[in-house]
Amino acid sequence: MKVPKAKRLPSGMWRVQVQVNGQRLSITGISKRDAENRAAAVKTGMAETSTAPKMTVGTAIDRYIATNNAIFSPSTVKGYLKIRRNYLQDIMDLQLSALTPEVIQRSVNSMARHLSPKTVRNAYGLLSSVLSVYRPGFKPQIKLPPKKPTGINIPDVPEIEAILQAASGTEMELPILLAMWMGLRESEIRGLQWEDISGNQLHVCRAIVDGPNGAAAKGTKTYSGDRWLTIPSRILRVIEQQEKRDSYIVHLSGQAMYKRFSRLCSKIGVAHYRFHDLRHTAASVAMAAGVPNFYVQQRMGHKTDNMLKRTYLHTMRSKVDEFAGRIDAAFSELENAHKMHTDL
């Protein structure tokens, strides 16, 4: 089988034009050999024969985001736009038809040298979704950096007491209570409105996230996130003390919550915790107290208890020591009983 020789394009890529089933196709590659090998594979039926739309990777990503803009969460759109601006830049100007597994793998490798595995995986996830739409027959096998386990660090009992005491009477008191005690997400706290309160019941039914055009209201993260919670009297009193500026109860951005909470931790001399760690605290305290998984799952707004098993399968450090003490005591009793039996 004879394959025409590849010609170099002004862009530096190489192109081979072949006839397949009466259709003239342009096959491109990053080198002369790469283009000719790909053309040979197409000719023999070992590779896809369908042509990709004539657009660059960057244009395809732009179209993908614009087409699904009304479906994606504002925060998802913001994340995709960040990838479009900052990552995969070595292939953004390539034609979709020029993408090969080798080209993509090189781009992934380049990112993996200085970016976190999560960032690399997110960037490739967007590219993969775009390819599934505009080159559905192209399914490259790409090796991605392994996921790194995300350790959960939560305040212990003395630290919780110190945080609550330091936050008392400040603008951070209510957000900290809602996250640490009731398990609300930062976005759910921002989305709370006065109309969501009925007596001592709180309806968690919306969230505010940061999109490409600033803060935007949306539904809860999952269907299960729409839930009713009983408000403890302690928190209800703090809510009633809030100034009614508009329909929203809390008027802090996510960034403001994070920074103010970090400053509070530094001020009282506790370890640095993320604001989201307070939500982990709510789940951990409930599980350490022996609350059934199903109830904790509903309270946290999880669809299943998989998140509890995978992420919250631990207790607070003081509880770990307590349980370890119980185990040690049990074995000590067994050992003493055996010794007494032997002495007899």
CSV table of C-alpha atoms in Angstrom, one decimal:
chain,number,residue,atom,x,y,z
A,1,MET,CA,0.0,0.0,0.0
A,2,LYS,CA,1.4,3.3,-1.1
A,3,VAL,CA,0.9,6.4,1.0
A,4,PRO,CA,1.7,9.9,-0.4
A,5,LYS,CA,4.6,11.7,1.2
A,6,ALA,CA,3.8,14.2,3.9
A,7,LYS,CA,4.2,17.9,3.3
A,8,ARG,CA,5.1,20.4,6.0
A,9,LEU,CA,2.6,23.2,6.7
A,10,PRO,CA,3.3,26.8,7.7
A,11,SER,CA,2.3,25.9,11.3
A,12,GLY,CA,5.1,23.3,11.5
A,13,MET,CA,2.7,20.4,11.4
A,14,TRP,CA,2.8,17.8,8.6
A,15,ARG,CA,0.0,16.8,6.3
A,16,VAL,CA,-0.8,13.8,4.1
A,17,GLN,CA,-3.8,13.7,1.7
A,18,VAL,CA,-5.3,10.3,1.0
A,19,GLN,CA,-8.3,8.8,-0.7
A,20,VAL,CA,-10.6,6.6,1.4
A,21,ASN,CA,-13.8,5.2,-0.1
A,22,GLY,CA,-13.8,7.9,-2.7
A,23,GLN,CA,-13.4,10.6,-0.1
A,24,ARG,CA,-10.3,12.8,0.1
A,25,LEU,CA,-9.0,13.2,3.6
A,26,SER,CA,-6.3,15.3,5.1
A,27,ILE,CA,-4.3,13.6,7.8
A,28,THR,CA,-1.9,15.7,10.0
A,29,GLY,CA,0.8,14.9,12.5
A,30,ILE,CA,3.5,16.5,14.5
A,31,SER,CA,6.3,15.0,12.3
A,32,LYS,CA,6.6,13.6,8.8
A,33,ARG,CA,6.7,10.1,10.0
A,34,ASP,CA,3.8,10.6,12.4
A,35,ALA,CA,1.6,12.0,9.6
A,36,GLU,CA,2.5,9.2,7.2
A,37,ASN,CA,1.9,6.5,9.8
A,38,ARG,CA,-1.5,8.0,10.7
A,39,ALA,CA,-2.4,8.2,7.0
A,40,ALA,CA,-1.4,4.5,6.5
A,41,ALA,CA,-3.5,3.5,9.5
A,42,VAL,CA,-6.5,5.3,8.1
A,43,LYS,CA,-6.0,3.7,4.7
A,44,THR,CA,-5.9,0.2,6.2
A,45,GLY,CA,-8.9,0.9,8.4
A,46,MET,CA,-6.9,0.7,11.6
A,47,ALA,CA,-7.8,4.3,12.6
A,48,GLU,CA,-10.9,6.5,12.3
A,49,THR,CA,-11.8,7.7,8.8
A,50,SER,CA,-14.2,10.4,9.8
A,51,THR,CA,-12.9,13.9,9.6
A,52,ALA,CA,-13.0,16.3,12.6
A,53,PRO,CA,-14.6,19.7,12.2
A,54,LYS,CA,-12.3,22.3,10.9
A,55,MET,CA,-11.6,24.2,14.1
A,56,THR,CA,-8.9,24.5,16.7
A,57,VAL,CA,-9.0,22.9,20.1
A,58,GLY,CA,-9.5,26.3,21.6
A,59,THR,CA,-12.4,27.1,19.4
A,60,ALA,CA,-14.0,23.7,20.1
A,61,ILE,CA,-13.7,24.4,23.9
A,62,ASP,CA,-15.3,27.8,23.4
A,63,ARG,CA,-18.2,26.3,21.5
A,64,TYR,CA,-18.6,23.5,24.0
A,65,ILE,CA,-18.8,26.0,26.9
A,66,ALA,CA,-21.2,28.3,25.0
A,67,THR,CA,-23.5,25.5,23.9
A,68,ASN,CA,-23.8,24.2,27.5
A,69,ASN,CA,-23.7,27.5,29.3
A,70,ALA,CA,-27.3,27.3,30.5
A,71,ILE,CA,-26.8,23.7,31.8
A,72,PHE,CA,-23.5,24.0,33.6
A,73,SER,CA,-23.2,25.5,37.1
A,74,PRO,CA,-21.7,29.1,37.0
A,75,SER,CA,-18.8,27.8,39.0
A,76,THR,CA,-18.3,25.0,36.5
A,77,VAL,CA,-18.2,27.5,33.6
A,78,LYS,CA,-15.8,29.7,35.6
A,79,GLY,CA,-13.5,26.6,36.0
A,80,TYR,CA,-13.7,25.7,32.3
A,81,LEU,CA,-12.9,29.3,31.3
A,82,LYS,CA,-9.8,29.2,33.6
A,83,ILE,CA,-8.7,26.0,31.9
A,84,ARG,CA,-9.2,27.6,28.5
A,85,ARG,CA,-7.0,30.6,29.5
A,86,ASN,CA,-4.3,28.9,31.5
A,87,TYR,CA,-3.9,25.2,30.7
A,88,LEU,CA,-3.4,23.0,27.5
A,89,GLN,CA,-2.0,26.1,25.9
A,90,ASP,CA,0.4,24.0,23.8
A,91,ILE,CA,-2.5,22.5,21.9
A,92,MET,CA,-5.1,25.2,21.9
A,93,ASP,CA,-4.1,26.5,18.4
A,94,LEU,CA,-3.9,23.0,16.9
A,95,GLN,CA,-6.7,21.7,14.6
A,96,LEU,CA,-8.9,19.0,16.2
A,97,SER,CA,-7.8,16.7,13.4
A,98,ALA,CA,-4.2,17.2,14.4
A,99,LEU,CA,-4.7,15.7,17.8
A,100,THR,CA,-3.1,12.3,18.4
A,101,PRO,CA,-2.7,10.3,21.6
A,102,GLU,CA,1.0,11.3,21.5
A,103,VAL,CA,0.2,15.0,21.2
A,104,ILE,CA,-2.3,14.9,24.0
A,105,GLN,CA,0.0,12.8,26.3
A,106,ARG,CA,2.8,15.3,25.8
A,107,SER,CA,0.5,18.2,26.8
A,108,VAL,CA,-0.7,16.2,29.9
A,109,ASN,CA,2.9,15.4,30.8
A,110,SER,CA,3.9,19.1,30.5
A,111,MET,CA,1.1,20.1,32.9
A,112,ALA,CA,1.9,17.3,35.4
A,113,ARG,CA,5.4,18.7,35.9
A,114,HIS,CA,4.1,21.8,37.7
A,115,LEU,CA,0.4,21.3,38.4
A,116,SER,CA,-1.5,19.2,40.9
A,117,PRO,CA,-2.9,15.9,39.8
A,118,LYS,CA,-6.4,17.3,40.4
A,119,THR,CA,-5.8,20.3,38.1
A,120,VAL,CA,-4.4,18.0,35.3
A,121,ARG,CA,-7.3,15.7,35.6
A,122,ASN,CA,-9.8,18.5,35.4
A,123,ALA,CA,-8.1,20.0,32.3
A,124,TYR,CA,-8.0,16.6,30.6
A,125,GLY,CA,-11.6,16.0,31.6
A,126,LEU,CA,-12.7,19.1,29.8
A,127,LEU,CA,-10.7,18.1,26.7
A,128,SER,CA,-12.1,14.6,26.8
A,129,SER,CA,-15.7,16.0,26.9
A,130,VAL,CA,-15.0,18.3,24.0
A,131,LEU,CA,-13.6,15.4,22.0
A,132,SER,CA,-16.6,13.2,22.7
A,133,VAL,CA,-18.7,15.9,21.0
A,134,TYR,CA,-16.5,17.0,18.1
A,135,ARG,CA,-14.4,13.8,17.5
A,136,PRO,CA,-16.6,11.0,18.8
A,137,GLY,CA,-14.6,8.3,17.1
A,138,PHE,CA,-11.4,9.4,18.7
A,139,LYS,CA,-10.8,7.7,22.0
A,140,PRO,CA,-7.2,8.1,23.1
A,141,GLN,CA,-5.8,6.2,26.0
A,142,ILE,CA,-4.1,8.8,28.1
A,143,LYS,CA,-2.1,8.2,31.3
A,144,LEU,CA,-3.0,10.7,34.0
A,145,PRO,CA,-1.2,11.4,37.2
A,146,PRO,CA,-2.5,9.3,40.1
A,147,LYS,CA,-4.9,10.9,42.4
A,148,LYS,CA,-3.5,12.1,45.7
A,149,PRO,CA,-5.6,11.2,48.8
A,150,THR,CA,-7.0,14.3,50.4
A,151,GLY,CA,-6.5,14.1,54.1
A,152,ILE,CA,-9.1,15.6,56.3
A,153,ASN,CA,-8.0,17.8,59.2
A,154,ILE,CA,-10.7,19.0,61.7
A,155,PRO,CA,-10.5,20.9,65.0
A,156,ASP,CA,-10.6,18.9,68.1
A,157,VAL,CA,-12.9,19.6,71.1
A,158,PRO,CA,-10.7,22.3,72.8
A,159,GLU,CA,-10.2,24.0,69.4
A,160,ILE,CA,-13.9,24.0,68.6
A,161,GLU,CA,-14.6,25.6,72.0
A,162,ALA,CA,-11.9,28.2,71.3
A,163,ILE,CA,-13.2,28.9,67.8
A,164,LEU,CA,-16.8,29.4,69.0
A,165,GLN,CA,-15.7,31.6,71.8
A,166,ALA,CA,-13.6,33.8,69.5
A,167,ALA,CA,-16.4,34.1,66.9
A,168,SER,CA,-19.1,35.0,69.4
A,169,GLY,CA,-20.6,38.4,68.6
A,170,THR,CA,-18.7,38.8,65.3
A,171,GLU,CA,-19.9,38.6,61.7
A,172,MET,CA,-18.4,35.1,61.5
A,173,GLU,CA,-20.4,33.7,64.3
A,174,LEU,CA,-23.4,32.6,62.2
A,175,PRO,CA,-21.4,31.2,59.2
A,176,ILE,CA,-19.2,29.2,61.6
A,177,LEU,CA,-22.2,27.8,63.5
A,178,LEU,CA,-24.1,26.9,60.4
A,179,ALA,CA,-21.1,25.1,58.9
A,180,MET,CA,-19.7,23.4,62.1
A,181,TRP,CA,-23.0,22.6,63.9
A,182,MET,CA,-25.5,22.1,61.0
A,183,GLY,CA,-23.1,21.0,58.2
A,184,LEU,CA,-24.0,23.6,55.6
A,185,ARG,CA,-21.7,24.2,52.6
A,186,GLU,CA,-20.3,27.7,52.2
A,187,SER,CA,-22.4,28.2,49.1
A,188,GLU,CA,-25.5,27.1,50.9
A,189,ILE,CA,-24.8,29.6,53.8
A,190,ARG,CA,-24.4,32.4,51.2
A,191,GLY,CA,-27.8,31.4,49.6
A,192,LEU,CA,-29.9,31.4,52.8
A,193,GLN,CA,-32.8,33.9,52.7
A,194,TRP,CA,-35.2,35.0,55.5
A,195,GLU,CA,-38.1,33.2,53.7
A,196,ASP,CA,-36.3,29.9,54.1
A,197,ILE,CA,-37.0,30.0,57.9
A,198,SER,CA,-40.3,28.7,59.2
A,199,GLY,CA,-40.4,28.6,63.0
A,200,ASN,CA,-37.4,26.5,64.0
A,201,GLN,CA,-37.1,24.9,60.6
A,202,LEU,CA,-34.6,25.9,57.9
A,203,HIS,CA,-35.1,25.1,54.3
A,204,VAL,CA,-31.7,24.7,52.5
A,205,CYS,CA,-32.8,25.1,48.9
A,206,ARG,CA,-30.3,27.3,47.1
A,207,ALA,CA,-26.7,28.2,46.8
A,208,ILE,CA,-24.6,31.1,45.7
A,209,VAL,CA,-21.4,30.3,43.8
A,210,ASP,CA,-18.8,32.4,42.0
A,211,GLY,CA,-19.3,32.3,38.3
A,212,PRO,CA,-17.5,34.1,35.4
A,213,ASN,CA,-19.6,37.2,36.0
A,214,GLY,CA,-19.5,37.2,39.8
A,215,ALA,CA,-21.8,35.7,42.4
A,216,ALA,CA,-24.7,33.7,41.0
A,217,ALA,CA,-27.6,31.9,42.6
A,218,LYS,CA,-28.4,28.3,41.7
A,219,GLY,CA,-30.0,25.3,43.2
A,220,THR,CA,-28.3,23.1,45.8
A,221,LYS,CA,-25.3,21.0,44.7
A,222,THR,CA,-27.4,17.8,44.5
A,223,TYR,CA,-31.1,16.9,44.6
A,224,SER,CA,-30.5,15.6,48.1
A,225,GLY,CA,-29.0,18.9,49.1
A,226,ASP,CA,-32.5,20.4,49.1
A,227,ARG,CA,-33.4,19.6,52.7
A,228,TRP,CA,-35.2,20.8,55.9
A,229,LEU,CA,-33.2,21.1,59.1
A,230,THR,CA,-34.2,21.8,62.7
A,231,ILE,CA,-32.4,25.0,63.9
A,232,PRO,CA,-30.9,24.6,67.4
A,233,SER,CA,-32.1,27.4,69.7
A,234,ARG,CA,-28.6,28.7,70.1
A,235,ILE,CA,-28.3,29.3,66.3
A,236,LEU,CA,-31.8,30.6,66.0
A,237,ARG,CA,-31.0,33.3,68.5
A,238,VAL,CA,-28.0,34.3,66.5
A,239,ILE,CA,-30.1,34.4,63.3
A,240,GLU,CA,-32.6,36.6,64.9
A,241,GLN,CA,-29.9,39.1,65.8
A,242,GLN,CA,-28.8,39.5,62.2
A,243,GLU,CA,-29.5,42.8,60.5
A,244,LYS,CA,-32.2,42.5,57.8
A,245,ARG,CA,-30.5,44.4,54.9
A,246,ASP,CA,-32.3,42.5,52.1
A,247,SER,CA,-33.6,39.0,51.4
A,248,TYR,CA,-30.3,37.3,52.3
A,249,ILE,CA,-29.3,36.4,55.9
A,250,VAL,CA,-25.5,36.3,55.4
A,251,HIS,CA,-23.7,38.9,53.4
A,252,LEU,CA,-20.1,37.5,53.2
A,253,SER,CA,-18.5,36.2,50.0
A,254,GLY,CA,-16.9,32.8,50.1
A,255,GLN,CA,-13.4,34.4,49.9
A,256,ALA,CA,-14.4,36.7,52.9
A,257,MET,CA,-15.4,33.7,55.0
A,258,TYR,CA,-12.2,31.9,54.2
A,259,LYS,CA,-9.9,34.9,55.0
A,260,ARG,CA,-11.8,35.9,58.2
A,261,PHE,CA,-11.8,32.3,59.5
A,262,SER,CA,-8.1,32.0,58.7
A,263,ARG,CA,-7.4,35.2,60.7
A,264,LEU,CA,-9.5,34.0,63.6
A,265,CYS,CA,-7.6,30.7,63.8
A,266,SER,CA,-4.3,32.6,63.7
A,267,LYS,CA,-5.5,35.0,66.4
A,268,ILE,CA,-6.4,32.3,68.9
A,269,GLY,CA,-3.4,30.1,68.0
A,270,VAL,CA,-5.1,27.0,66.6
A,271,ALA,CA,-3.9,25.2,63.5
A,272,HIS,CA,-4.8,26.5,60.1
A,273,TYR,CA,-8.1,25.1,59.0
A,274,ARG,CA,-10.1,25.7,55.8
A,275,PHE,CA,-13.7,27.0,56.3
A,276,HIS,CA,-14.9,23.8,54.6
A,277,ASP,CA,-13.2,21.8,57.3
A,278,LEU,CA,-16.0,23.0,59.6
A,279,ARG,CA,-18.5,21.0,57.5
A,280,HIS,CA,-16.2,18.0,58.0
A,281,THR,CA,-16.4,18.7,61.7
A,282,ALA,CA,-20.2,18.5,61.6
A,283,ALA,CA,-20.1,15.1,60.1
A,284,SER,CA,-17.3,13.8,62.3
A,285,VAL,CA,-18.9,14.9,65.5
A,286,ALA,CA,-22.2,13.3,64.5
A,287,MET,CA,-20.5,10.0,63.6
A,288,ALA,CA,-18.4,10.0,66.7
A,289,ALA,CA,-21.6,10.5,68.7
A,290,GLY,CA,-23.0,7.3,67.2
A,291,VAL,CA,-25.6,9.0,64.9
A,292,PRO,CA,-26.6,6.5,62.2
A,293,ASN,CA,-25.1,7.1,58.7
A,294,PHE,CA,-28.5,7.5,57.1
A,295,TYR,CA,-29.4,10.5,59.3
A,296,VAL,CA,-25.9,12.1,58.9
A,297,GLN,CA,-26.3,11.6,55.1
A,298,GLN,CA,-29.6,13.4,55.1
A,299,ARG,CA,-28.4,16.2,57.3
A,300,MET,CA,-25.3,16.8,55.2
A,301,GLY,CA,-27.3,16.7,51.9
A,302,HIS,CA,-25.5,13.7,50.4
A,303,LYS,CA,-27.2,11.5,47.9
A,304,THR,CA,-25.8,8.3,49.3
A,305,ASP,CA,-23.6,7.4,52.3
A,306,ASN,CA,-20.6,6.7,50.0
A,307,MET,CA,-19.2,10.1,50.9
A,308,LEU,CA,-19.5,9.3,54.6
A,309,LYS,CA,-17.7,6.0,54.2
A,310,ARG,CA,-15.0,7.4,51.9
A,311,THR,CA,-14.4,10.8,53.4
A,312,TYR,CA,-15.6,10.9,57.0
A,313,LEU,CA,-14.6,7.4,58.1
A,314,HIS,CA,-12.7,8.8,61.0
A,315,THR,CA,-13.5,10.3,64.4
A,316,MET,CA,-12.0,13.3,66.2
A,317,ARG,CA,-8.6,12.8,67.7
A,318,SER,CA,-9.9,12.8,71.3
A,319,LYS,CA,-12.4,10.0,70.4
A,320,VAL,CA,-9.6,8.0,68.7
A,321,ASP,CA,-7.7,8.2,72.0
A,322,GLU,CA,-10.8,7.3,74.0
A,323,PHE,CA,-11.5,4.2,71.9
A,324,ALA,CA,-7.9,3.2,72.0
A,325,GLY,CA,-8.0,3.5,75.8
A,326,ARG,CA,-11.1,1.2,75.8
A,327,ILE,CA,-9.3,-1.4,73.7
A,328,ASP,CA,-6.2,-1.3,75.9
A,329,ALA,CA,-8.4,-1.6,79.0
A,330,ALA,CA,-10.2,-4.6,77.6
A,331,PHE,CA,-7.0,-6.4,76.8
A,332,SER,CA,-5.6,-5.6,80.2
A,333,GLU,CA,-8.6,-7.2,81.8
A,334,LEU,CA,-8.1,-10.3,79.7
A,335,GLU,CA,-4.5,-10.4,80.6
A,336,ASN,CA,-5.2,-10.0,84.3
A,337,ALA,CA,-7.9,-12.6,84.2
A,338,HIS,CA,-5.5,-15.1,82.5
A,339,LYS,CA,-2.8,-14.3,85.1
A,340,MET,CA,-5.2,-14.9,88.0
A,341,HIS,CA,-6.3,-18.2,86.4
A,342,THR,CA,-2.7,-19.3,86.0
A,343,ASP,CA,-1.8,-18.4,89.6
A,344,LEU,CA,-4.7,-20.6,90.8
